[in-house]
Amino acid sequence: MSGELYHLTIAEASGMIARKELSPVVLTEAFLARIEAVDPIVNAYITVTGERALDDARRAESEIAAGNYKGPLHGIPVALKDIYDTAGIRTTCHSHLHVDRVPANDGRAVALLRDAGTVLLGKLATHEFSFGGPSWDLPFPPARNPWNPERYAGGSSSGSGVATAAGMAMATLGSDAAGSIRQPAFFCGITGLKPTFGRVSRQGVAPLTFSLDHVGPMTWTARDAALMLQVLAGYDKNDAGSVDRPVPDYASALSGDIEGIRVGLIRHFYDGDEQADPEMKSAMDDSVSVLEGLGAKVEEVRLSSLHDYSSCGMAIMLCEALAIHERDLRATPEKFGNVVRDRLTLASLLTAADYLQALRLRRQLVEETGEALGRYDVLLTAGGYGPAPKIEQVSKFYLLERPLITMPFDVTGSPTIAVRNGVSTSGLPLGMQIVGRPFDEATVLRVADAYERATAWGERRPPL
Amino acid sequence: MQEVDSQVTEVNFMEIHAISLEELKARINAAGFTPDDQSLREMQAAWPHFQAMRARLRRDYSYADEPASFFSLESGA
């Protein structure tokens, strides 16, 4: 257990809160002080809701004192990517277009966290509309990596990754259409869970795309992700993509036992189709050894090229994002940051046939991934190609220049978790992805949790 | 190594060419947008990647290869 309150995990803190050994008010004050001290360095927060947080904490404390303990998230300080609607609190999408927008209602995920008794610390930096960043012509600066503020934090859920890693929130919510939960989790050295498409409601979350957007938790551990997902998962008639499936007890799946689990290693994504850094490849080899040491059966599996998955997802994303923003882009292009504006302008040269060919390819890719997951309980691949680059070196069109290794599982909608699995020579985190069958987050979390228990990467925190 | 029976075939990238700034500007103007020269130059640099992405979408599909979009007649009933 960490010595600082702001570095406790949800699992650690919730036990102390339930036993009345830790006051939610004291815990919240520790996080607010941490935000005040550290955030000017890394720009994770757009809005800090200090008074709201203390009100939430006092309410939680009195409820628990009265014997009305709601569960593991009661009194836990959380923060939200600033695309989640929050009643009475501005929700900017990190854009001049929405800089003064104050929603009347909470989005579904926000309401679920509120009802579970969480404490809202504030709203977090993102790429503009989850799409354009890092960008310096927006109303707020881009978030910076807490391991080295000269480095990129990943995106688009940049602030969510930074805040979770740096002890500025015990858990955060992000969203993921091409890797926007898992990439910042990878670069910031945390755990990021992209649930199955349809598992968690997107109602009240500003969309980037219609068919690729996933919302999910970003935490320090897989166990904490399980505790968050337990509250977030479930059917919502107000989300057209929501699926009505039973929600299992995720925490009870975390047995630490993965003996006999079948793992399909997609090595060619990072050592073939693209070449990851040698230290990333080495970290993957070490991770395979750890999993085998825990009793997992690891074999290599070959899917279509990473470039095929990436092209498919990118074409869908560009078309759907343009459809969402086309009216504003034509009416007030100057209100967008140059990254979103130029990406969407180029997207205007895609055709309806391009979009439908991408959807035809998507069907084939979903089928082949499903076939692989018929043979294996989970798939495994790298979380990226190497540690975070310098923030100024991130190209406007990087999404087209090199495929995102996270994109395949947005195309397939598969539940996927990013887990840290090493440290680069430059002192920055490395990570991997574990992919499961549709709606089998329990197995994904079980493998991730077992790996985290067997390794010590979670003992390192950013040097802030 | 286990291999999944991929239905996805290889793509011929030979037809991917660079684009002149004038042609790109004309196409984007025709789409109703008027980016500045700096933005146009960045899009021009990205053009081969953009076209490679489009080329990978074209496959030897049959009439039966339908897109991954569907709706349920029961969902809104």
Coordinates of C-alpha atoms in Angstrom, one line a residue:
Chain A
M1 CA 0.0 0.0 0.0
S2 CA 1.3 3.5 -0.9
G3 CA 2.2 6.0 1.8
E4 CA 0.3 8.8 0.2
L5 CA -3.5 8.9 0.3
Y6 CA -3.6 10.1 -3.4
H7 CA -1.8 7.0 -4.5
L8 CA -4.2 4.5 -2.8
T9 CA -6.1 2.2 -5.2
I10 CA -9.8 2.0 -5.1
A11 CA -9.6 -1.5 -3.6
E12 CA -7.3 -0.2 -0.8
A13 CA -9.3 3.0 -0.1
S14 CA -12.7 1.5 -0.3
G15 CA -11.8 -1.1 2.4
M16 CA -10.6 1.6 4.7
I17 CA -13.7 3.8 4.0
A18 CA -16.0 0.8 4.6
R19 CA -14.3 0.2 7.9
K20 CA -14.5 3.9 8.8
E21 CA -10.7 4.1 9.0
L22 CA -10.6 6.7 6.2
S23 CA -12.7 9.7 5.9
P24 CA -13.9 10.5 2.3
V25 CA -13.5 14.2 3.2
V26 CA -9.9 13.7 4.2
L27 CA -9.3 11.7 1.1
T28 CA -10.9 14.3 -1.1
E29 CA -8.8 17.1 0.5
A30 CA -5.7 15.1 -0.2
F31 CA -6.6 14.8 -3.9
L32 CA -7.5 18.5 -4.2
A33 CA -4.2 19.5 -2.7
R34 CA -2.4 17.1 -5.1
I35 CA -4.2 18.7 -8.0
E36 CA -3.3 22.2 -6.9
A37 CA 0.4 21.2 -6.5
V38 CA 0.9 19.1 -9.6
D39 CA -1.7 20.1 -12.3
P40 CA 0.1 23.3 -13.3
I41 CA 2.9 21.0 -14.6
V42 CA 0.8 18.6 -16.6
N43 CA -2.5 20.3 -17.4
A44 CA -4.7 17.3 -16.8
Y45 CA -7.7 19.4 -15.6
I46 CA -9.9 21.8 -17.5
T47 CA -12.3 22.3 -14.6
V48 CA -11.7 21.4 -10.9
T49 CA -15.0 21.1 -9.0
G50 CA -13.5 21.6 -5.6
E51 CA -16.7 22.7 -3.8
R52 CA -18.8 20.0 -5.5
A53 CA -16.1 17.4 -4.5
L54 CA -16.2 18.4 -0.9
D55 CA -20.0 18.4 -0.8
D56 CA -20.0 14.9 -2.4
A57 CA -17.4 13.7 0.2
R58 CA -19.3 15.1 3.2
R59 CA -22.5 13.5 1.9
A60 CA -20.7 10.1 1.5
E61 CA -19.2 10.4 5.0
S62 CA -22.6 11.1 6.6
E63 CA -24.2 8.3 4.6
I64 CA -21.6 5.8 5.7
A65 CA -21.7 7.0 9.3
A66 CA -25.5 6.4 9.2
G67 CA -24.9 2.8 8.0
N68 CA -25.8 3.4 4.4
Y69 CA -22.6 2.2 2.7
K70 CA -23.3 1.9 -1.0
G71 CA -20.3 -0.2 -2.1
P72 CA -16.7 0.0 -3.2
L73 CA -17.0 3.4 -5.0
H74 CA -18.7 5.2 -2.1
G75 CA -16.5 8.2 -1.2
I76 CA -14.0 7.5 -4.1
P77 CA -12.7 10.6 -5.9
V78 CA -13.0 10.4 -9.6
A79 CA -12.8 12.7 -12.6
L80 CA -14.2 12.7 -16.1
K81 CA -12.9 13.3 -19.6
D82 CA -14.5 16.6 -20.6
I83 CA -16.9 15.0 -23.1
Y84 CA -19.1 13.5 -20.5
D85 CA -22.2 15.7 -19.8
T86 CA -22.3 16.9 -16.2
A87 CA -25.4 18.7 -14.9
G88 CA -24.6 22.3 -14.1
I89 CA -20.9 21.9 -14.9
R90 CA -19.4 23.0 -18.2
T91 CA -18.6 20.3 -20.7
T92 CA -16.3 21.8 -23.3
C93 CA -15.0 18.9 -25.4
H94 CA -11.7 20.9 -25.1
S95 CA -13.1 23.1 -27.9
H96 CA -13.9 26.8 -28.4
L97 CA -17.2 25.6 -29.9
H98 CA -18.4 24.4 -26.5
V99 CA -16.3 26.4 -24.1
D100 CA -19.4 27.8 -22.3
R101 CA -21.7 24.8 -22.7
V102 CA -23.3 23.7 -19.4
P103 CA -25.5 20.6 -19.8
A104 CA -28.7 20.3 -17.9
N105 CA -28.3 16.6 -17.1
D106 CA -25.7 14.1 -16.3
G107 CA -24.9 11.5 -18.9
R108 CA -25.7 7.9 -18.1
A109 CA -22.2 6.8 -16.9
V110 CA -21.9 10.0 -14.9
A111 CA -25.3 9.3 -13.2
L112 CA -24.2 5.8 -12.4
L113 CA -21.0 7.0 -10.7
R114 CA -22.9 9.6 -8.9
D115 CA -25.5 7.1 -7.6
A116 CA -22.6 4.8 -6.5
G117 CA -21.5 7.6 -4.2
T118 CA -18.3 8.8 -6.0
V119 CA -16.8 12.2 -5.4
L120 CA -16.5 14.3 -8.6
L121 CA -13.1 16.1 -8.7
G122 CA -13.6 17.7 -12.1
K123 CA -13.3 17.5 -15.8
L124 CA -10.3 16.5 -17.8
A125 CA -8.3 17.5 -20.8
T126 CA -8.9 15.7 -24.1
H127 CA -8.0 16.1 -27.7
E128 CA -10.6 18.4 -29.2
F129 CA -13.8 16.4 -29.6
S130 CA -11.7 13.3 -28.8
F131 CA -10.1 13.8 -32.2
G132 CA -7.7 16.7 -32.6
G133 CA -4.5 16.9 -30.5
P134 CA -2.1 17.7 -29.2
S135 CA -3.1 21.2 -30.3
W136 CA -2.0 24.6 -29.0
D137 CA -4.8 26.7 -30.5
L138 CA -7.5 25.4 -28.2
P139 CA -8.9 27.1 -25.1
F140 CA -6.9 24.9 -22.8
P141 CA -3.4 23.5 -23.2
P142 CA -2.7 19.8 -24.0
A143 CA -2.1 17.5 -21.1
R144 CA 1.5 16.4 -20.6
N145 CA 3.0 13.1 -19.6
P146 CA 3.5 12.9 -15.8
W147 CA 6.7 10.7 -16.2
N148 CA 8.3 13.5 -18.3
P149 CA 6.3 16.7 -19.1
E150 CA 8.2 17.1 -22.3
R151 CA 6.5 13.9 -23.5
Y152 CA 3.1 13.2 -25.1
A153 CA 0.5 11.8 -22.7
G154 CA -1.4 10.0 -25.5
G155 CA -4.8 10.7 -26.6
S156 CA -7.5 11.4 -26.8
S157 CA -8.3 10.7 -23.1
S158 CA -5.0 12.6 -22.2
G159 CA -6.1 14.2 -19.0
S160 CA -7.7 10.9 -17.8
G161 CA -4.4 9.1 -18.2
V162 CA -2.4 11.8 -16.6
A163 CA -4.7 12.4 -13.7
T164 CA -4.9 8.7 -12.9
A165 CA -1.1 8.2 -13.1
A166 CA -0.2 11.3 -11.1
G167 CA -2.6 10.7 -8.2
M168 CA -4.9 13.5 -9.2
A169 CA -7.9 11.1 -9.4
M170 CA -8.3 7.6 -8.1
A171 CA -10.1 6.6 -11.3
T172 CA -11.2 8.5 -14.4
L173 CA -13.5 7.9 -17.4
G174 CA -12.2 8.0 -20.9
S175 CA -13.5 7.1 -24.4
D176 CA -11.9 5.0 -27.1
A177 CA -12.6 4.9 -30.9
A178 CA -9.1 4.2 -32.1
G179 CA -7.2 3.7 -28.9
S180 CA -8.1 6.8 -26.8
I181 CA -8.4 4.9 -23.5
R182 CA -5.5 2.4 -24.2
Q183 CA -2.9 4.8 -25.7
P184 CA -2.9 7.3 -22.8
A185 CA -3.0 4.3 -20.5
F186 CA 0.1 2.9 -22.3
F187 CA 2.0 6.2 -22.3
C188 CA 1.1 7.1 -18.7
G189 CA 1.6 3.7 -17.3
I190 CA -1.9 2.9 -16.0
T191 CA -4.6 0.3 -16.7
G192 CA -7.2 1.3 -19.3
L193 CA -10.2 -0.8 -20.0
K194 CA -12.2 -0.5 -23.3
P195 CA -15.3 -2.7 -22.7
T196 CA -17.2 -4.5 -25.4
F197 CA -19.1 -2.2 -27.8
G198 CA -22.6 -1.9 -26.2
R199 CA -21.5 -2.9 -22.6
V200 CA -21.4 0.7 -21.2
S201 CA -23.9 3.4 -22.3
R202 CA -22.6 6.3 -24.4
Q203 CA -25.6 8.4 -23.6
G204 CA -24.6 11.9 -22.7
V205 CA -21.0 11.5 -24.1
A206 CA -20.1 13.7 -27.0
P207 CA -19.5 11.3 -29.9
L208 CA -16.4 11.1 -32.2
T209 CA -18.0 8.3 -34.2
F210 CA -21.2 6.3 -34.1
S211 CA -19.9 2.8 -34.5
L212 CA -16.4 2.9 -32.9
D213 CA -16.9 4.9 -29.7
H214 CA -16.5 3.0 -26.5
V215 CA -16.5 4.5 -23.0
G216 CA -14.7 2.9 -20.1
P217 CA -12.6 3.3 -16.9
M218 CA -8.9 4.3 -16.5
T219 CA -7.4 3.1 -13.2
W220 CA -4.2 2.1 -11.5
T221 CA -5.0 -1.6 -11.5
A222 CA -7.2 -4.2 -13.2
R223 CA -9.0 -4.8 -9.9
D224 CA -10.0 -1.1 -9.8
A225 CA -11.2 -1.3 -13.4
A226 CA -13.4 -4.3 -12.4
L227 CA -14.9 -2.2 -9.5
M228 CA -15.6 0.7 -11.9
L229 CA -17.0 -1.6 -14.6
Q230 CA -19.4 -3.2 -12.1
V231 CA -21.1 0.1 -11.7
L232 CA -20.9 1.3 -15.3
A233 CA -22.0 -1.9 -17.2
G234 CA -25.6 -2.5 -18.2
Y235 CA -28.3 -1.9 -20.8
D236 CA -29.5 1.6 -21.6
K237 CA -32.4 2.1 -23.9
N238 CA -31.2 5.6 -24.6
D239 CA -28.0 4.4 -26.3
A240 CA -28.8 2.8 -29.7
G241 CA -25.7 0.7 -29.5
S242 CA -26.4 -0.7 -26.0
V243 CA -26.8 -4.4 -25.6
D244 CA -29.0 -6.1 -23.0
R245 CA -26.8 -8.8 -21.5
P246 CA -26.4 -10.0 -17.9
V247 CA -23.6 -8.2 -16.0
P248 CA -21.4 -10.7 -14.1
D249 CA -19.6 -10.1 -10.8
Y250 CA -16.3 -8.8 -12.2
A251 CA -14.3 -8.7 -9.0
S252 CA -15.1 -12.3 -8.2
A253 CA -13.5 -13.3 -11.4
L254 CA -10.1 -12.0 -10.2
S255 CA -8.9 -15.2 -8.7
G256 CA -5.3 -14.8 -9.7
D257 CA -5.5 -18.2 -11.3
I258 CA -5.0 -18.4 -15.1
E259 CA -3.7 -22.0 -15.2
G260 CA -4.7 -23.4 -18.6
I261 CA -5.8 -20.1 -20.1
R262 CA -5.2 -20.1 -23.8
V263 CA -3.5 -17.0 -25.1
G264 CA -3.1 -16.1 -28.8
L265 CA -0.1 -13.8 -29.3
I266 CA -0.5 -11.5 -32.2
R267 CA 3.2 -10.9 -32.7
H268 CA 3.1 -9.7 -36.3
F269 CA 1.2 -6.5 -35.3
Y270 CA 4.4 -5.2 -33.6
D271 CA 7.1 -7.5 -35.1
G272 CA 6.2 -7.8 -38.8
D273 CA 3.5 -5.4 -40.1
E274 CA 5.2 -2.7 -38.1
Q275 CA 8.4 -2.8 -36.1
A276 CA 8.2 -1.8 -32.4
D277 CA 11.2 -0.6 -30.5
P278 CA 13.5 -3.5 -29.4
E279 CA 12.7 -2.8 -25.8
M280 CA 9.0 -3.0 -26.5
K281 CA 9.5 -6.4 -28.2
S282 CA 11.6 -7.5 -25.2
A283 CA 8.9 -6.4 -22.8
M284 CA 6.4 -8.5 -24.7
D285 CA 8.7 -11.5 -24.6
D286 CA 9.1 -11.1 -20.9
S287 CA 5.3 -10.7 -20.5
V288 CA 4.7 -14.0 -22.4
S289 CA 7.2 -15.7 -20.0
V290 CA 5.3 -14.3 -17.0
L291 CA 2.0 -15.5 -18.3
E292 CA 3.4 -18.9 -19.1
G293 CA 4.9 -19.1 -15.6
L294 CA 1.4 -18.5 -14.3
G295 CA 0.2 -21.6 -16.3
A296 CA -1.2 -19.9 -19.4
K297 CA -0.7 -21.6 -22.8
V298 CA 0.7 -19.1 -25.2
E299 CA 0.8 -19.6 -29.0
E300 CA 1.3 -17.2 -31.9
V301 CA -1.7 -16.4 -34.0
R302 CA -1.8 -14.6 -37.4
L303 CA -4.6 -12.3 -38.3
S304 CA -4.9 -9.9 -41.3
S305 CA -2.3 -7.1 -41.4
L306 CA -2.5 -4.4 -38.8
H307 CA -2.6 -2.0 -41.8
D308 CA -5.9 -3.6 -42.9
Y309 CA -7.5 -3.1 -39.5
S310 CA -6.2 0.4 -39.2
S311 CA -7.3 1.5 -42.7
C312 CA -10.8 0.0 -42.0
G313 CA -11.1 1.8 -38.7
M314 CA -9.6 5.1 -39.9
A315 CA -11.9 5.4 -42.9
I316 CA -15.0 4.7 -40.7
M317 CA -13.8 7.1 -38.1
L318 CA -13.1 9.9 -40.6
C319 CA -16.4 9.6 -42.3
E320 CA -18.5 9.3 -39.1
A321 CA -16.6 12.2 -37.4
L322 CA -17.2 14.4 -40.5
A323 CA -20.9 13.6 -40.5
I324 CA -21.0 14.6 -36.8
H325 CA -19.1 17.9 -37.3
E326 CA -19.9 18.8 -40.9
R327 CA -22.4 21.5 -40.1
D328 CA -20.1 23.4 -37.6
L329 CA -17.1 22.8 -39.9
R330 CA -18.8 24.6 -42.8
A331 CA -20.5 27.3 -40.7
T332 CA -17.6 28.2 -38.3
P333 CA -14.4 26.5 -39.3
E334 CA -12.4 29.1 -37.4
K335 CA -13.8 27.8 -34.1
F336 CA -12.1 24.4 -34.5
G337 CA -8.4 23.9 -33.7
N338 CA -6.3 23.4 -36.8
V339 CA -5.8 19.7 -36.2
V340 CA -9.5 18.8 -36.2
R341 CA -10.2 21.2 -39.0
D342 CA -7.6 19.9 -41.3
R343 CA -8.2 16.2 -40.6
L344 CA -11.9 16.7 -41.2
T345 CA -11.3 18.8 -44.3
L346 CA -9.2 16.0 -45.8
A347 CA -11.9 13.5 -44.8
S348 CA -14.3 15.4 -47.0
L349 CA -12.6 13.8 -50.0
L350 CA -13.7 10.3 -48.9
T351 CA -16.7 8.9 -50.7
A352 CA -19.8 7.0 -49.7
A353 CA -18.2 4.0 -51.5
D354 CA -15.1 4.4 -49.4
Y355 CA -17.2 4.2 -46.2
L356 CA -19.2 1.2 -47.4
Q357 CA -16.1 -0.7 -48.6
A358 CA -14.6 -0.1 -45.1
L359 CA -17.8 -1.6 -43.6
R360 CA -17.5 -4.6 -45.8
L361 CA -13.9 -5.0 -44.7
R362 CA -15.0 -4.6 -41.1
R363 CA -17.4 -7.6 -41.4
Q364 CA -14.5 -9.8 -42.6
L365 CA -12.1 -8.6 -39.9
V366 CA -14.7 -9.1 -37.2
E367 CA -15.3 -12.6 -38.4
E368 CA -11.6 -13.5 -38.4
T369 CA -11.0 -12.1 -35.0
G370 CA -14.0 -14.0 -33.8
E371 CA -12.6 -17.2 -35.3
A372 CA -9.3 -16.6 -33.4
L373 CA -11.1 -16.0 -30.2
G374 CA -12.8 -19.3 -30.7
R375 CA -9.4 -21.0 -30.4
Y376 CA -8.1 -18.8 -27.6
D377 CA -9.5 -17.4 -24.4
V378 CA -7.7 -14.1 -25.0
L379 CA -5.5 -12.5 -27.5
L380 CA -2.3 -10.6 -26.6
T381 CA -0.3 -7.9 -28.4
A382 CA 1.7 -4.8 -27.7
G383 CA 0.1 -1.6 -26.4
G384 CA 2.3 0.6 -28.7
Y385 CA 5.6 0.6 -30.5
G386 CA 7.6 2.3 -27.8
P387 CA 7.6 5.0 -25.1
A388 CA 5.9 8.3 -25.5
P389 CA 7.4 10.7 -28.0
K390 CA 8.1 14.3 -27.3
I391 CA 4.9 16.2 -27.4
E392 CA 6.0 18.7 -30.1
Q393 CA 6.9 15.8 -32.4
V394 CA 3.4 14.4 -32.7
S395 CA 2.3 14.9 -36.3
K396 CA -1.0 16.3 -37.3
F397 CA -1.7 13.3 -39.5
Y398 CA 0.0 10.6 -37.4
L399 CA -3.3 8.6 -37.5
L400 CA -2.7 8.0 -41.2
E401 CA 1.1 7.8 -41.2
R402 CA 1.5 4.7 -38.9
P403 CA -1.3 2.4 -37.9
L404 CA -2.5 2.5 -34.3
I405 CA -2.0 -0.9 -32.8
T406 CA -5.0 -0.2 -30.7
M407 CA -7.4 0.3 -33.6
P408 CA -8.1 -3.4 -34.5
F409 CA -10.2 -3.9 -31.3
D410 CA -12.3 -0.8 -31.9
V411 CA -13.0 -2.2 -35.4
T412 CA -14.1 -5.5 -33.8
G413 CA -15.7 -4.0 -30.7
S414 CA -13.8 -6.5 -28.5
P415 CA -13.2 -5.9 -24.8
T416 CA -9.5 -4.9 -24.4
I417 CA -7.4 -3.8 -21.5
A418 CA -4.1 -1.9 -21.6
V419 CA -1.7 -3.0 -18.9
R420 CA 1.8 -1.7 -18.2
N421 CA 4.5 -4.3 -18.8
G422 CA 7.8 -2.6 -18.6
V423 CA 9.9 0.6 -18.5
S424 CA 12.0 2.0 -21.3
T425 CA 15.6 3.1 -21.0
S426 CA 14.3 6.6 -20.9
G427 CA 12.2 5.8 -17.8
L428 CA 8.8 5.8 -19.6
P429 CA 6.1 3.2 -19.3
L430 CA 5.6 0.3 -21.8
G431 CA 2.5 -1.8 -22.0
M432 CA 0.5 -4.5 -23.6
Q433 CA -3.1 -5.2 -24.6
I434 CA -5.3 -8.2 -23.6
V435 CA -8.3 -8.8 -25.8
G436 CA -11.3 -11.0 -25.0
R437 CA -14.5 -12.4 -26.5
P438 CA -17.5 -10.1 -26.7
F439 CA -18.9 -9.4 -23.3
D440 CA -16.2 -11.5 -21.6
E441 CA -14.6 -8.6 -19.8
A442 CA -14.3 -11.0 -16.8
T443 CA -11.6 -13.1 -18.4
V444 CA -9.8 -10.0 -19.7
L445 CA -9.7 -8.6 -16.2
R446 CA -8.7 -11.9 -14.7
V447 CA -5.7 -12.3 -16.9
A448 CA -4.7 -8.6 -16.4
D449 CA -5.1 -8.9 -12.7
A450 CA -3.0 -12.1 -12.5
Y451 CA -0.3 -10.4 -14.5
E452 CA -0.3 -7.3 -12.3
R453 CA -0.1 -9.4 -9.2
A454 CA 2.9 -11.3 -10.6
T455 CA 4.8 -8.2 -11.6
A456 CA 6.0 -5.1 -9.8
W457 CA 5.4 -2.4 -12.4
G458 CA 2.5 -0.9 -10.4
E459 CA 4.9 0.0 -7.6
R460 CA 6.4 2.8 -9.7
R461 CA 4.7 6.2 -9.8
P462 CA 5.5 9.2 -11.8
P463 CA 8.3 11.4 -10.2
L464 CA 6.1 14.4 -9.6
Chain B
M1 CA 1.6 -20.8 -35.3
Q2 CA -2.1 -20.9 -35.6
E3 CA -3.4 -19.0 -38.7
V4 CA -6.9 -17.7 -39.1
D5 CA -8.4 -18.2 -42.5
S6 CA -8.3 -14.6 -43.6
Q7 CA -10.7 -13.6 -46.4
V8 CA -8.8 -10.5 -46.9
T9 CA -6.7 -10.4 -50.0
E10 CA -3.6 -8.3 -50.8
V11 CA -3.8 -4.8 -52.2
N12 CA -2.0 -3.3 -55.2
F13 CA -0.5 0.0 -54.2
M14 CA 1.0 0.8 -57.5
E15 CA -1.7 3.3 -58.4
I16 CA -1.0 5.6 -55.5
H17 CA 0.5 8.8 -56.8
A18 CA 1.4 12.1 -55.2
I19 CA -1.0 15.0 -55.8
S20 CA -0.1 18.5 -56.8
L21 CA -1.0 21.4 -54.5
E22 CA -3.2 22.8 -57.2
E23 CA -5.2 19.7 -57.7
L24 CA -5.6 19.1 -54.0
K25 CA -6.8 22.7 -53.5
A26 CA -9.3 22.3 -56.4
R27 CA -10.7 19.1 -54.9
I28 CA -11.1 20.5 -51.4
N29 CA -12.6 23.8 -52.7
A30 CA -15.1 21.7 -54.7
A31 CA -16.0 20.0 -51.4
G32 CA -16.8 23.5 -50.0
F33 CA -13.7 24.1 -47.9
T34 CA -11.0 26.7 -48.2
P35 CA -7.9 25.8 -46.1
D36 CA -4.9 28.0 -46.0
D37 CA -1.6 27.2 -47.8
Q38 CA 0.0 25.7 -44.7
S39 CA -2.9 23.3 -44.1
L40 CA -2.9 22.4 -47.8
R41 CA 0.8 21.5 -47.7
E42 CA 0.3 19.3 -44.6
M43 CA -2.6 17.5 -46.3
Q44 CA -0.5 17.1 -49.5
A45 CA 2.2 15.4 -47.4
A46 CA -0.4 13.1 -45.9
W47 CA -2.0 12.3 -49.3
P48 CA -0.1 9.1 -50.0
H49 CA -1.1 7.7 -46.6
F50 CA -4.7 8.8 -47.2
Q51 CA -4.7 7.0 -50.6
A52 CA -3.1 3.9 -49.2
M53 CA -5.8 3.7 -46.6
R54 CA -8.5 4.0 -49.4
A55 CA -6.7 1.4 -51.5
R56 CA -6.7 -1.1 -48.7
L57 CA -10.5 -0.9 -48.5
R58 CA -10.9 -2.2 -52.1
R59 CA -11.0 -6.0 -52.2
D60 CA -12.2 -8.8 -54.4
Y61 CA -15.7 -8.7 -52.8
S62 CA -18.6 -10.7 -54.1
Y63 CA -22.2 -9.4 -54.2
A64 CA -22.8 -11.3 -50.9
D65 CA -20.1 -9.4 -49.0
E66 CA -22.3 -7.0 -47.2
P67 CA -21.2 -4.1 -44.9
A68 CA -21.1 -4.5 -41.2
S69 CA -24.1 -2.3 -40.7
F70 CA -27.5 -3.7 -39.9
F71 CA -30.6 -2.9 -38.0
S72 CA -33.2 -4.9 -36.3
L73 CA -36.9 -4.5 -37.3
E74 CA -37.8 -5.4 -33.7
S75 CA -35.6 -2.8 -32.0
G76 CA -37.9 0.2 -32.6
A77 CA -41.2 -1.7 -32.5

